[in-house]
Amino acid sequence: MENLSGSKCTCDETDLQLKPKKISIKLWKLAYPTMISAGLQNFYDIVDMVWVGQISKTALSGVTLFSSIYMLFTILNEVAGASSVSMIAQNYGRGDMEKTQRIAEQTISFKVVLAVISGILLALFLKPILWFFLPDQEVLNSALEYGWLRIFFIPVMFSSYSVNTIFRCTGDAKTPLHIMIISTIINLVLDPLFMFDIVPGTSIPGLGMGVFGAALATVTARTISFLYGFLILISGKRKIKISFKGLFRLDKKIDLDLLLIGLPSGINSLVRTFAQVTIMKFVTVYGADAVAIAGVGGKLSQFAFMPIFGFNMGGATLVGQSLGRDNVKEAKLTSKINAFMSASVVGIFAVIIMGTPQTFLRFFFPNDPAMLLQGSVMLRIFYPSFIILSASLGLAVVFSGSGHTRPMLYSTLGSRWFVQIPFLFLVVNILHLPLFAVWTSYIFSELAEFTVILYHYRKGLWCNKRV
């Protein structure tokens, strides 16, 4: 890990010889397969929720609560994940294939260790945390029925993320797309088959396992897709090849860099996720129906995160490769184009969702006008915040691409804990405002996050960071 200097970047953009069109094309080629992958992930997550909702609103609330807590205990994935993006992209960009391979191997191995730790902690604390959030025995039972299997397969989940990151950071965004297509098809087929006695709309007999069946379908699909991607890496049929031997050989220097570079991102993820769990606690004040609405809102918000995630991965990869070649001007231009393209695409999704919210909500609440009305209010308030978020994270690819990840932690602390949580305490616990005030908090939060990110972007310390 090397910080060339602590000085501010002084890029003279008047002599910039780069072609924005060329960068835009490269960015789009990396982003759109990742967007489609995220869309497929979102699609089968939504299908899961739709099927679970057909069991009962209680089951939907239980799965929603578990998913929120699950996110809190899987933030260790972000530690190695964030550092691996900058390390793999920069070393690949400078042409050091041997080190790129070693980093890829160590990333997978390190993720397994972190996953085991996450799983043990989650298993120990799951019941008391669930009861703290919503002391409803039926909701608790649904959450546990769904959750225990998901906990056992956390190592597979962490490793599958690494496999996809390795492909994307070496400029191959299509292989993760193929992996996600396989995973989605498997999940779509297995979901109703595992969950119901009779597959809805057919006479095909199912296994009738309820919410446990939803969890089993998810982990089965993820395991098969992980093995497919892993075997491609082992075979060397793409731009990078890993070896079994390398997975079991520790490299202290790389492992330490994976830990230290990614630690701010891991803390950031912890702070952000803990904030989201805290927000869910405010939502529980309004009852189980509000939790179900929040869960559906979380799934529908993934339509915004499709382009955000796609452009973030593509932008971070290109920024990392540019910095690996010491081309700071190209990295800076890439981030600006990335922010503009991301916000533009998210804006299109926002207009569609806000214009016809009940079209999407009816999949979850087909015969419940009250839930449709509350959900529509949520989406129309909730979705504008994603346009602001997409611009913020579009610029922030310079932090993940360079390895200078502390500004993301600062932005989360400022936006979530100094703006959103105090706002929620005021409107929920003191003013006792209706549920819509909870969704309003996201707009103020994202404005604060954009302000912090823009400040550190202009400060320019990221320009001189290399890993």
PDB file of N, CA and C in Angstrom, residues 8 10-11 18 63 65 73 80 85-86 93 124 129 217 219 230 263 300 415 425:
ATOM      1  N   LYS A   8      -2.915  17.835  -2.205  1.00  0.00           N
ATOM      2  CA  LYS A   8      -4.124  17.888  -3.026  1.00  0.00           C
ATOM      3  C   LYS A   8      -3.785  17.670  -4.489  1.00  0.00           C
ATOM      4  N   THR A  10      -3.712  18.314  -8.249  1.00  0.00           N
ATOM      5  CA  THR A  10      -3.812  19.536  -9.056  1.00  0.00           C
ATOM      6  C   THR A  10      -3.815  19.144 -10.521  1.00  0.00           C
ATOM      7  N   CYS A  11      -4.977  18.723 -10.982  1.00  0.00           N
ATOM      8  CA  CYS A  11      -5.109  18.284 -12.373  1.00  0.00           C
ATOM      9  C   CYS A  11      -5.487  19.474 -13.241  1.00  0.00           C
ATOM     10  N   LEU A  18      -8.329  13.680 -23.416  1.00  0.00           N
ATOM     11  CA  LEU A  18      -9.145  12.480 -23.417  1.00  0.00           C
ATOM     12  C   LEU A  18     -10.457  12.699 -24.173  1.00  0.00           C
ATOM     13  N   VAL A  63     -39.483 -12.264   7.092  1.00  0.00           N
ATOM     14  CA  VAL A  63     -38.386 -12.296   6.126  1.00  0.00           C
ATOM     15  C   VAL A  63     -37.741 -10.916   6.008  1.00  0.00           C
ATOM     16  N   LEU A  65     -37.577  -8.556   8.366  1.00  0.00           N
ATOM     17  CA  LEU A  65     -36.772  -8.300   9.557  1.00  0.00           C
ATOM     18  C   LEU A  65     -35.463  -9.080   9.517  1.00  0.00           C
ATOM     19  N   PHE A  73     -24.932  -8.216   9.881  1.00  0.00           N
ATOM     20  CA  PHE A  73     -23.902  -9.178  10.254  1.00  0.00           C
ATOM     21  C   PHE A  73     -23.063  -9.661   9.071  1.00  0.00           C
ATOM     22  N   ALA A  80     -13.042  -6.975   2.810  1.00  0.00           N
ATOM     23  CA  ALA A  80     -12.205  -7.500   1.724  1.00  0.00           C
ATOM     24  C   ALA A  80     -12.750  -7.119   0.361  1.00  0.00           C
ATOM     25  N   VAL A  85     -11.440  -4.483  -4.939  1.00  0.00           N
ATOM     26  CA  VAL A  85     -11.757  -3.746  -6.164  1.00  0.00           C
ATOM     27  C   VAL A  85     -10.570  -2.890  -6.591  1.00  0.00           C
ATOM     28  N   SER A  86     -10.060  -2.070  -5.670  1.00  0.00           N
ATOM     29  CA  SER A  86      -8.941  -1.193  -6.021  1.00  0.00           C
ATOM     30  C   SER A  86      -7.659  -1.979  -6.272  1.00  0.00           C
ATOM     31  N   GLY A  93      -4.481  -3.026 -14.222  1.00  0.00           N
ATOM     32  CA  GLY A  93      -4.236  -1.864 -15.073  1.00  0.00           C
ATOM     33  C   GLY A  93      -2.765  -1.642 -15.369  1.00  0.00           C
ATOM     34  N   LEU A 124     -25.571 -16.464  17.019  1.00  0.00           N
ATOM     35  CA  LEU A 124     -25.620 -16.226  18.460  1.00  0.00           C
ATOM     36  C   LEU A 124     -26.627 -15.141  18.843  1.00  0.00           C
ATOM     37  N   ILE A 129     -32.151 -10.212  18.954  1.00  0.00           N
ATOM     38  CA  ILE A 129     -32.303  -9.003  18.138  1.00  0.00           C
ATOM     39  C   ILE A 129     -33.675  -8.971  17.483  1.00  0.00           C
ATOM     40  N   ALA A 217     -34.325 -22.415  -1.866  1.00  0.00           N
ATOM     41  CA  ALA A 217     -34.201 -22.090  -3.287  1.00  0.00           C
ATOM     42  C   ALA A 217     -33.087 -21.076  -3.520  1.00  0.00           C
ATOM     43  N   VAL A 219     -30.340 -20.384  -1.595  1.00  0.00           N
ATOM     44  CA  VAL A 219     -28.976 -20.885  -1.363  1.00  0.00           C
ATOM     45  C   VAL A 219     -28.593 -21.934  -2.403  1.00  0.00           C
ATOM     46  N   PHE A 230     -16.543 -20.197 -10.189  1.00  0.00           N
ATOM     47  CA  PHE A 230     -15.271 -20.637  -9.598  1.00  0.00           C
ATOM     48  C   PHE A 230     -14.522 -21.568 -10.549  1.00  0.00           C
ATOM     49  N   LEU A 263     -10.826  -1.676   5.604  1.00  0.00           N
ATOM     50  CA  LEU A 263     -11.402  -1.468   6.934  1.00  0.00           C
ATOM     51  C   LEU A 263     -12.321  -0.250   7.007  1.00  0.00           C
ATOM     52  N   LEU A 300     -38.357  -2.852  -4.104  1.00  0.00           N
ATOM     53  CA  LEU A 300     -38.604  -2.015  -5.280  1.00  0.00           C
ATOM     54  C   LEU A 300     -37.519  -0.955  -5.451  1.00  0.00           C
ATOM     55  N   SER A 415     -24.550  11.689   7.029  1.00  0.00           N
ATOM     56  CA  SER A 415     -25.903  11.632   6.475  1.00  0.00           C
ATOM     57  C   SER A 415     -26.860  10.809   7.315  1.00  0.00           C
ATOM     58  N   PHE A 425     -36.016  10.516  15.025  1.00  0.00           N
ATOM     59  CA  PHE A 425     -36.349  10.596  16.450  1.00  0.00           C
ATOM     60  C   PHE A 425     -37.328  11.734  16.702  1.00  0.00           C
TER      61      PHE A 425
END
